[in-house]
mmCIF file of C-alpha atoms in Angstrom:
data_model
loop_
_atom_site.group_PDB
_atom_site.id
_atom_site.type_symbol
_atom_site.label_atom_id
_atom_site.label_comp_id
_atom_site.label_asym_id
_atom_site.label_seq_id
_atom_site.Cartn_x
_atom_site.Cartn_y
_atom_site.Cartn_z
ATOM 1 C CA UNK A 8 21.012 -11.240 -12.813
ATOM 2 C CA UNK A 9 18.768 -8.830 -11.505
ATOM 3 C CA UNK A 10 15.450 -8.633 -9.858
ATOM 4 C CA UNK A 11 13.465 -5.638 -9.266
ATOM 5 C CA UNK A 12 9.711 -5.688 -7.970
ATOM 6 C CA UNK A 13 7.723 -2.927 -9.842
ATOM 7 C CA UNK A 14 4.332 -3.803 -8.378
ATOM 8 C CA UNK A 15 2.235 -1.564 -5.697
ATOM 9 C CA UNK A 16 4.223 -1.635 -1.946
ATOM 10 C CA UNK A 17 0.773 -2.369 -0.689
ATOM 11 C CA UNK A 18 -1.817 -4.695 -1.948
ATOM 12 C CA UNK A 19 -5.494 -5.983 -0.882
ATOM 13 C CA UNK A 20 -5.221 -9.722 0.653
ATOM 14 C CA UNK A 21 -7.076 -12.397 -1.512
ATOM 15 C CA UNK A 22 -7.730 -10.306 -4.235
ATOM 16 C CA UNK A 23 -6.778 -10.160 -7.715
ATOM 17 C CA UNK A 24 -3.993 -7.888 -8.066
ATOM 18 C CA UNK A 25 -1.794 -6.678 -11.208
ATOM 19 C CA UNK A 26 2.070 -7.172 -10.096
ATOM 20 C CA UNK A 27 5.144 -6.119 -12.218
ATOM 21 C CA UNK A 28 8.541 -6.969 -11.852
ATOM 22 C CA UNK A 29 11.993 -6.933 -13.769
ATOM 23 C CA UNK A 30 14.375 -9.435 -14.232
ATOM 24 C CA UNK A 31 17.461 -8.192 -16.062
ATOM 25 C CA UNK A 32 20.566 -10.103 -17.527
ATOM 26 C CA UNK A 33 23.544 -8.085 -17.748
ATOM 27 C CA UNK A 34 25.640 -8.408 -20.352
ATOM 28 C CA UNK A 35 29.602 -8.089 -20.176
ATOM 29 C CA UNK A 36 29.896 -9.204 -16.185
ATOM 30 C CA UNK A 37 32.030 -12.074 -16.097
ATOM 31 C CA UNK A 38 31.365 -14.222 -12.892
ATOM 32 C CA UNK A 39 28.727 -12.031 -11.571
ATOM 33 C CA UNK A 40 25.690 -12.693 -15.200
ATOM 34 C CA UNK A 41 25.231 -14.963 -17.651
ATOM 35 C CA UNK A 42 23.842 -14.096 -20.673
ATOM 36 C CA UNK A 43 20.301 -14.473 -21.177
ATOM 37 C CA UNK A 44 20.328 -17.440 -23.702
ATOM 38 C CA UNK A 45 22.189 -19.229 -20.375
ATOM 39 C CA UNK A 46 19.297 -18.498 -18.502
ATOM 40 C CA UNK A 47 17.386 -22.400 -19.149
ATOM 41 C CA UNK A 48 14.475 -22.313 -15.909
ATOM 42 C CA UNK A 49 13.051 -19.117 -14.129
ATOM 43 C CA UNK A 50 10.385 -18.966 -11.454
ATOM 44 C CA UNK A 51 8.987 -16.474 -9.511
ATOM 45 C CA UNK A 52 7.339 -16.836 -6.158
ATOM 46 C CA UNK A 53 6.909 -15.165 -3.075
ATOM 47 C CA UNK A 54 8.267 -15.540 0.456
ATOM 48 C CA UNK A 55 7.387 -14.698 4.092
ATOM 49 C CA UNK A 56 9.394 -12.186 5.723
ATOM 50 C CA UNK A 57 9.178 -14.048 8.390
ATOM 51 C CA UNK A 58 10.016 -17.460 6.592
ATOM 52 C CA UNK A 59 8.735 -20.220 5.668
ATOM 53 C CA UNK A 60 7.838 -21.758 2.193
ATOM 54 C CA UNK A 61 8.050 -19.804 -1.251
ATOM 55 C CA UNK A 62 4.552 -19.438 -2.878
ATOM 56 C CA UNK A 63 5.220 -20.058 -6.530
ATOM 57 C CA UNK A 64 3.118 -17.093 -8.763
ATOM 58 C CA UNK A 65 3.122 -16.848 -12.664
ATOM 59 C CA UNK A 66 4.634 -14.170 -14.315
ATOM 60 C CA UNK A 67 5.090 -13.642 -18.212
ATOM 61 C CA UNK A 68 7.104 -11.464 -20.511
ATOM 62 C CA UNK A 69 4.944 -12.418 -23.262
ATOM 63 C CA UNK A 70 3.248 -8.586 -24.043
ATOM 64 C CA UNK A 71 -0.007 -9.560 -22.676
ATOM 65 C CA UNK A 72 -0.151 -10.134 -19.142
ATOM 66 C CA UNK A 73 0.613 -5.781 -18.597
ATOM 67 C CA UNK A 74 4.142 -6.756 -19.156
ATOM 68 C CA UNK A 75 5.002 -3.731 -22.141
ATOM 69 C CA UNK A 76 6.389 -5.675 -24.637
ATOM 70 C CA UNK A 77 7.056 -9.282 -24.989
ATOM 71 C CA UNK A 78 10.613 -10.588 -24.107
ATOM 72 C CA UNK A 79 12.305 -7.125 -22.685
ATOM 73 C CA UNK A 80 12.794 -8.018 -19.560
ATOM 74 C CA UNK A 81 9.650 -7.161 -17.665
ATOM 75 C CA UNK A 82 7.233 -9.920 -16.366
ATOM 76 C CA UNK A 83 3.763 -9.106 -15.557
ATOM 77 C CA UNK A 84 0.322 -10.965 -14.273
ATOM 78 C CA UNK A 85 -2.288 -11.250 -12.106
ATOM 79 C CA UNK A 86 -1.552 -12.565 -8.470
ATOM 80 C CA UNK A 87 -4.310 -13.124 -5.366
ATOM 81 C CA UNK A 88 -2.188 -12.896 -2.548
ATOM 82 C CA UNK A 89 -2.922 -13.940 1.691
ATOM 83 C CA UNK A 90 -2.494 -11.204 4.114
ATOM 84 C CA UNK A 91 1.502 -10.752 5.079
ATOM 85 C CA UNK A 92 4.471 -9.151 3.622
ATOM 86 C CA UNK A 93 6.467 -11.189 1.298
ATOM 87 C CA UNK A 94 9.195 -10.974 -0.876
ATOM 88 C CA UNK A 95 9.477 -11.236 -4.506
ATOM 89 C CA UNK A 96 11.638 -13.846 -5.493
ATOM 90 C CA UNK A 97 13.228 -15.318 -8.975
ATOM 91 C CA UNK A 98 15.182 -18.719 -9.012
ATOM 92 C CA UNK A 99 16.085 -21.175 -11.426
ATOM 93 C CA UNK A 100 18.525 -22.526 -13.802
ATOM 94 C CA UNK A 101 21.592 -21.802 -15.971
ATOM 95 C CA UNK A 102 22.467 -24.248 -18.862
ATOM 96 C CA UNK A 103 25.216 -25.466 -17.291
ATOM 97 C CA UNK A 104 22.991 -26.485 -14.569
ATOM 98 C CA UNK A 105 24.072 -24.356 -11.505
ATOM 99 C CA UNK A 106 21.521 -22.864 -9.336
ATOM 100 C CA UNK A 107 20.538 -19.247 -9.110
ATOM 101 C CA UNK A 108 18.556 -17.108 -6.325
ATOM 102 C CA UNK A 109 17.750 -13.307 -6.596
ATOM 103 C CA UNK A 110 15.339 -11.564 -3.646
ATOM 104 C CA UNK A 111 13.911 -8.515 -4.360
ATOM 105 C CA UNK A 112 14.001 -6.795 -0.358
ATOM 106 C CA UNK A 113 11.360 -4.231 -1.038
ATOM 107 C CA UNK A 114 8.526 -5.781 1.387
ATOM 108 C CA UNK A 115 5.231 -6.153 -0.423
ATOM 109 C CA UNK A 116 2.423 -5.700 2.572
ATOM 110 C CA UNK A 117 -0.707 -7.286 1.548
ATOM 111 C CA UNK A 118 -3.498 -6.237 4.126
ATOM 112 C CA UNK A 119 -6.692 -7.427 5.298
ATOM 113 C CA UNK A 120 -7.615 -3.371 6.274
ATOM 114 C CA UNK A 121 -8.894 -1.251 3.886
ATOM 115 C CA UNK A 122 -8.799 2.810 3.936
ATOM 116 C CA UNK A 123 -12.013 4.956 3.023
ATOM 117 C CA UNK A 124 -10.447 8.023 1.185
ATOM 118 C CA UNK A 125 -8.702 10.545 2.964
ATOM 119 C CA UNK A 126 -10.697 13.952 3.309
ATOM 120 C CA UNK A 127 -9.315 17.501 1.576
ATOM 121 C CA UNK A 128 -10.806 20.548 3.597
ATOM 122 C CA UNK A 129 -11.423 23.863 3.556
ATOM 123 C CA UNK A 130 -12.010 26.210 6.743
ATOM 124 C CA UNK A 131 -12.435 29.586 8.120
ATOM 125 C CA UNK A 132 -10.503 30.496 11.261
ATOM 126 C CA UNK A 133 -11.655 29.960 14.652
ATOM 127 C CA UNK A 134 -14.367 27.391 12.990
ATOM 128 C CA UNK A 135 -14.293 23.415 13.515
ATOM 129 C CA UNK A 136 -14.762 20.955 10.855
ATOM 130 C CA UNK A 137 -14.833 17.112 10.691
ATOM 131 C CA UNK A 138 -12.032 15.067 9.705
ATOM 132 C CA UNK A 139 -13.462 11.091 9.355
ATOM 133 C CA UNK A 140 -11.349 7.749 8.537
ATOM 134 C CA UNK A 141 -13.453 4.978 7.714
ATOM 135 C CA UNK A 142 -11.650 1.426 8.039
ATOM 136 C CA UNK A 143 -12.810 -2.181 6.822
ATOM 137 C CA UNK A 144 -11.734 -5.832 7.682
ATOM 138 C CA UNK A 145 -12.080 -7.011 4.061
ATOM 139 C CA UNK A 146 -10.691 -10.352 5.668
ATOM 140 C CA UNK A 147 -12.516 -13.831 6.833
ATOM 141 C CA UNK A 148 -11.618 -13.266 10.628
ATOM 142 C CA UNK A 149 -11.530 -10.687 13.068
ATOM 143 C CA UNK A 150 -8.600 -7.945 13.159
ATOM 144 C CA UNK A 151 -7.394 -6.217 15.925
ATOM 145 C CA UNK A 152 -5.807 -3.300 15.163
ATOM 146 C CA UNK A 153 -3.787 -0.741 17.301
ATOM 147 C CA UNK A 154 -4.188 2.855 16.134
ATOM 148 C CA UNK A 155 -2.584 6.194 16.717
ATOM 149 C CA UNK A 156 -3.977 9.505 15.424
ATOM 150 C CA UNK A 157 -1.570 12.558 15.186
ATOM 151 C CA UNK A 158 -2.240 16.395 14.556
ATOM 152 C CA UNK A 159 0.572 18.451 12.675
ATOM 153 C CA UNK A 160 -0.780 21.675 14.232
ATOM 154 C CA UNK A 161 -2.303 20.191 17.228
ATOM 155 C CA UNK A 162 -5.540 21.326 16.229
ATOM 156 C CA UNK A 163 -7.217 17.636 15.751
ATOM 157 C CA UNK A 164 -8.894 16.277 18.667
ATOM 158 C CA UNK A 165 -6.889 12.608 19.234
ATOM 159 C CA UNK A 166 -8.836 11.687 22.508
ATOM 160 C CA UNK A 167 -11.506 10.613 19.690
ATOM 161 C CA UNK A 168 -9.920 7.680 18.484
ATOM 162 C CA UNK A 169 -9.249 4.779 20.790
ATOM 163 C CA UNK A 170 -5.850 3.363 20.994
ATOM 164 C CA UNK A 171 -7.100 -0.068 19.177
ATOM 165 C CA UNK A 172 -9.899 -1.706 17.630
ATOM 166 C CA UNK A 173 -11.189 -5.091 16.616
ATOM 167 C CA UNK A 174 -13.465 -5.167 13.885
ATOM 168 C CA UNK A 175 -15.496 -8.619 12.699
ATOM 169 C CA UNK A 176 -15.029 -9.684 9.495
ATOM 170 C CA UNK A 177 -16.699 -7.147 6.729
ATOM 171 C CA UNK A 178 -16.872 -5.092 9.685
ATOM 172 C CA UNK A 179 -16.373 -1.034 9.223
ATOM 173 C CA UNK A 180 -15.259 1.515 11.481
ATOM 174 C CA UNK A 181 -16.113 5.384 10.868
ATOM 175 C CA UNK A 182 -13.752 7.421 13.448
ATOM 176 C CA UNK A 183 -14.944 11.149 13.544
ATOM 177 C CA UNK A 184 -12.484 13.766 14.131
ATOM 178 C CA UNK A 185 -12.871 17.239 15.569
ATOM 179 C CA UNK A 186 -10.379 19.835 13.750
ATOM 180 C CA UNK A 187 -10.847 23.208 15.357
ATOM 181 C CA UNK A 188 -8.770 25.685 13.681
ATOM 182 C CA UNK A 189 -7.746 28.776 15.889
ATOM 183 C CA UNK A 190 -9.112 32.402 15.163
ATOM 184 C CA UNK A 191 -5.127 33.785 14.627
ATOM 185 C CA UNK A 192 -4.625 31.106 11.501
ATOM 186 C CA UNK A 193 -3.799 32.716 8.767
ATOM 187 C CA UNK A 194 -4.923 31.687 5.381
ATOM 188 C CA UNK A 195 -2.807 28.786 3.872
ATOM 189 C CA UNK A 196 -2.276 27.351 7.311
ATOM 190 C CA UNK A 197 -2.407 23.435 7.022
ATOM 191 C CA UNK A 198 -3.489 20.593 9.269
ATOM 192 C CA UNK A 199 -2.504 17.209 8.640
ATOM 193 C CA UNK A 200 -4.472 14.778 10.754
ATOM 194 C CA UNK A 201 -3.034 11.427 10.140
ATOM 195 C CA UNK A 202 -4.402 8.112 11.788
ATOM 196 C CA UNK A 203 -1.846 5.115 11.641
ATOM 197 C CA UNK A 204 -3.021 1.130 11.852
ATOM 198 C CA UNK A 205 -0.789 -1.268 12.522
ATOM 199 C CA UNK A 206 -1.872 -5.092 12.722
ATOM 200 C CA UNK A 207 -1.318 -6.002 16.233
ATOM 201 C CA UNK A 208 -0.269 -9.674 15.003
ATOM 202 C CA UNK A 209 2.718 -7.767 12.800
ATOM 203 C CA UNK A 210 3.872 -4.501 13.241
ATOM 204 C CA UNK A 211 5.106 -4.671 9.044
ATOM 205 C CA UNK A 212 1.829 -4.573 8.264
ATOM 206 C CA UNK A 213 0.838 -1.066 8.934
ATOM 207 C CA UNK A 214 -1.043 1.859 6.922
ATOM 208 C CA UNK A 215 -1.841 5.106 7.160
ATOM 209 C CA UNK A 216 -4.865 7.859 5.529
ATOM 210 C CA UNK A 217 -3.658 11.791 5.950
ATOM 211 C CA UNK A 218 -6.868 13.962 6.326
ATOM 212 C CA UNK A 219 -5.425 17.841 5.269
ATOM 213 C CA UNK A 220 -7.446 20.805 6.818
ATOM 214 C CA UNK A 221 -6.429 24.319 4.846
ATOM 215 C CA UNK A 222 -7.482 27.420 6.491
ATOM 216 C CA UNK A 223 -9.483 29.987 3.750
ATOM 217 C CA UNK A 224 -10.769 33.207 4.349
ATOM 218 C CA UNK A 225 -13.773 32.599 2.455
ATOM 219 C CA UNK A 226 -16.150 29.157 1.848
ATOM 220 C CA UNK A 227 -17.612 28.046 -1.644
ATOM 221 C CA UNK A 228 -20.669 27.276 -1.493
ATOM 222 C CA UNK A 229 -22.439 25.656 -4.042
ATOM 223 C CA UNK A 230 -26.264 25.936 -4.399
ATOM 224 C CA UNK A 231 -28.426 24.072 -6.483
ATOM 225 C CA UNK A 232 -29.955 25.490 -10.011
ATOM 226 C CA UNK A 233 -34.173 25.932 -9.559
ATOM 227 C CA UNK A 234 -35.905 25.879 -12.836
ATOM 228 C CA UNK A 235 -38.838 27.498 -13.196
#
């Protein structure tokens, strides 16, 4: 018996979220499968990685909860999970009656923070643009966060962000980020900026937005038409 978790690694908490996962009988194992006609009970649920009891969610391989196609193997549905990181787990019965257990150990991190999109740029040399990470406590309490910014060229100003935060629930944080690209960059050159949150309550919950500055020789820009 196998159990694979097909589902996003990271998911909003207490939201609706579409989860897949896989649960596979092999055929010709002796001792180590049964065949799926033995297969009498299965639930799915999901654990703590920390421990603690199993939360039981509903999955179906009927071809209409996003599943693909009814009864091959692949259960789908719509789960609204608390902030942690879990484990997917399937457990039932045989027909003979014995007990079975599989854990998927991919961790699932369902978090209260939520990213603003991560900025693409484009920028002559020796000129300084603005890379900005936007973050929001989409939970019912406050979050402290601890934060670390890093610059792949060590162009990016990191003094700018402070080395944690606690934001009020629904709160939003906009951290602004000088990139200052020398006047020797050649064209091509790439910045990543990356800012990392971790939950200060448990380091598995952790995230991180890449901002990517290329240097151009020349800018776009776009003007708007005037009609006359």
């Amino acid at each position: 018996l196998h159990l694979s978790y097909l589902g996003q690694s990271v998911l909003p908490a207490n939201k609706p979220s579409q989860i897949r996962a896989s649960f596979i009988v092999s055929p010709g194992l002796p001792g180590l499968a049964a065949p799926a006609s033995d297969v009498a009970t299965l639930r799915f649920g999901m654990e703590s990685i920390h421990g603690g009891p199993i939360a039981e969610i509903m999955l179906f391989d009927d071809g209409s909860h996003g599943d693909g196609q009814a009864g091959d193997g692949i259960y789908g549905g719509v789960i609204t999970p608390p902030a942690g990181t879990w484990r997917l787990v399937a457990s039932g019965t045989l027909a003979d009656g014995s007990l079975f257990r599989r854990v998927d150990p991919i961790p699932i991190r369902v978090q209260r923070i939520r990213f603003g999109p991560a900025q693409n740029l484009n920028a002559l040399a020796g000129s300084t643009v603005v890379q900005s990470f936007a973050l929001t406590n989409e939970g019912a309490a406050p979050q402290s966060l601890d934060l670390l910014l890093s610059s792949s060229m060590g162009w990016a100003l990191t003094t700018t962000v402070p080395s944690s935060v606690t934001l009020g629930a629904g709160e939003t944080a906009v951290f602004h980020v000088p990139v200052t690209i020398p006047p020797g960059a050649a064209a091509g050159d790439l910045e990543e900026t990356a800012l990392t949150v971790v939950d200060a309550q448990d380091i598995f919950l952790n995230q991180t937005a890449t901002g990517i500055t290329t240097v151009v020789t020349e800018l776009t820009i776009f003007l708007p038409a005037i009609r006359r």
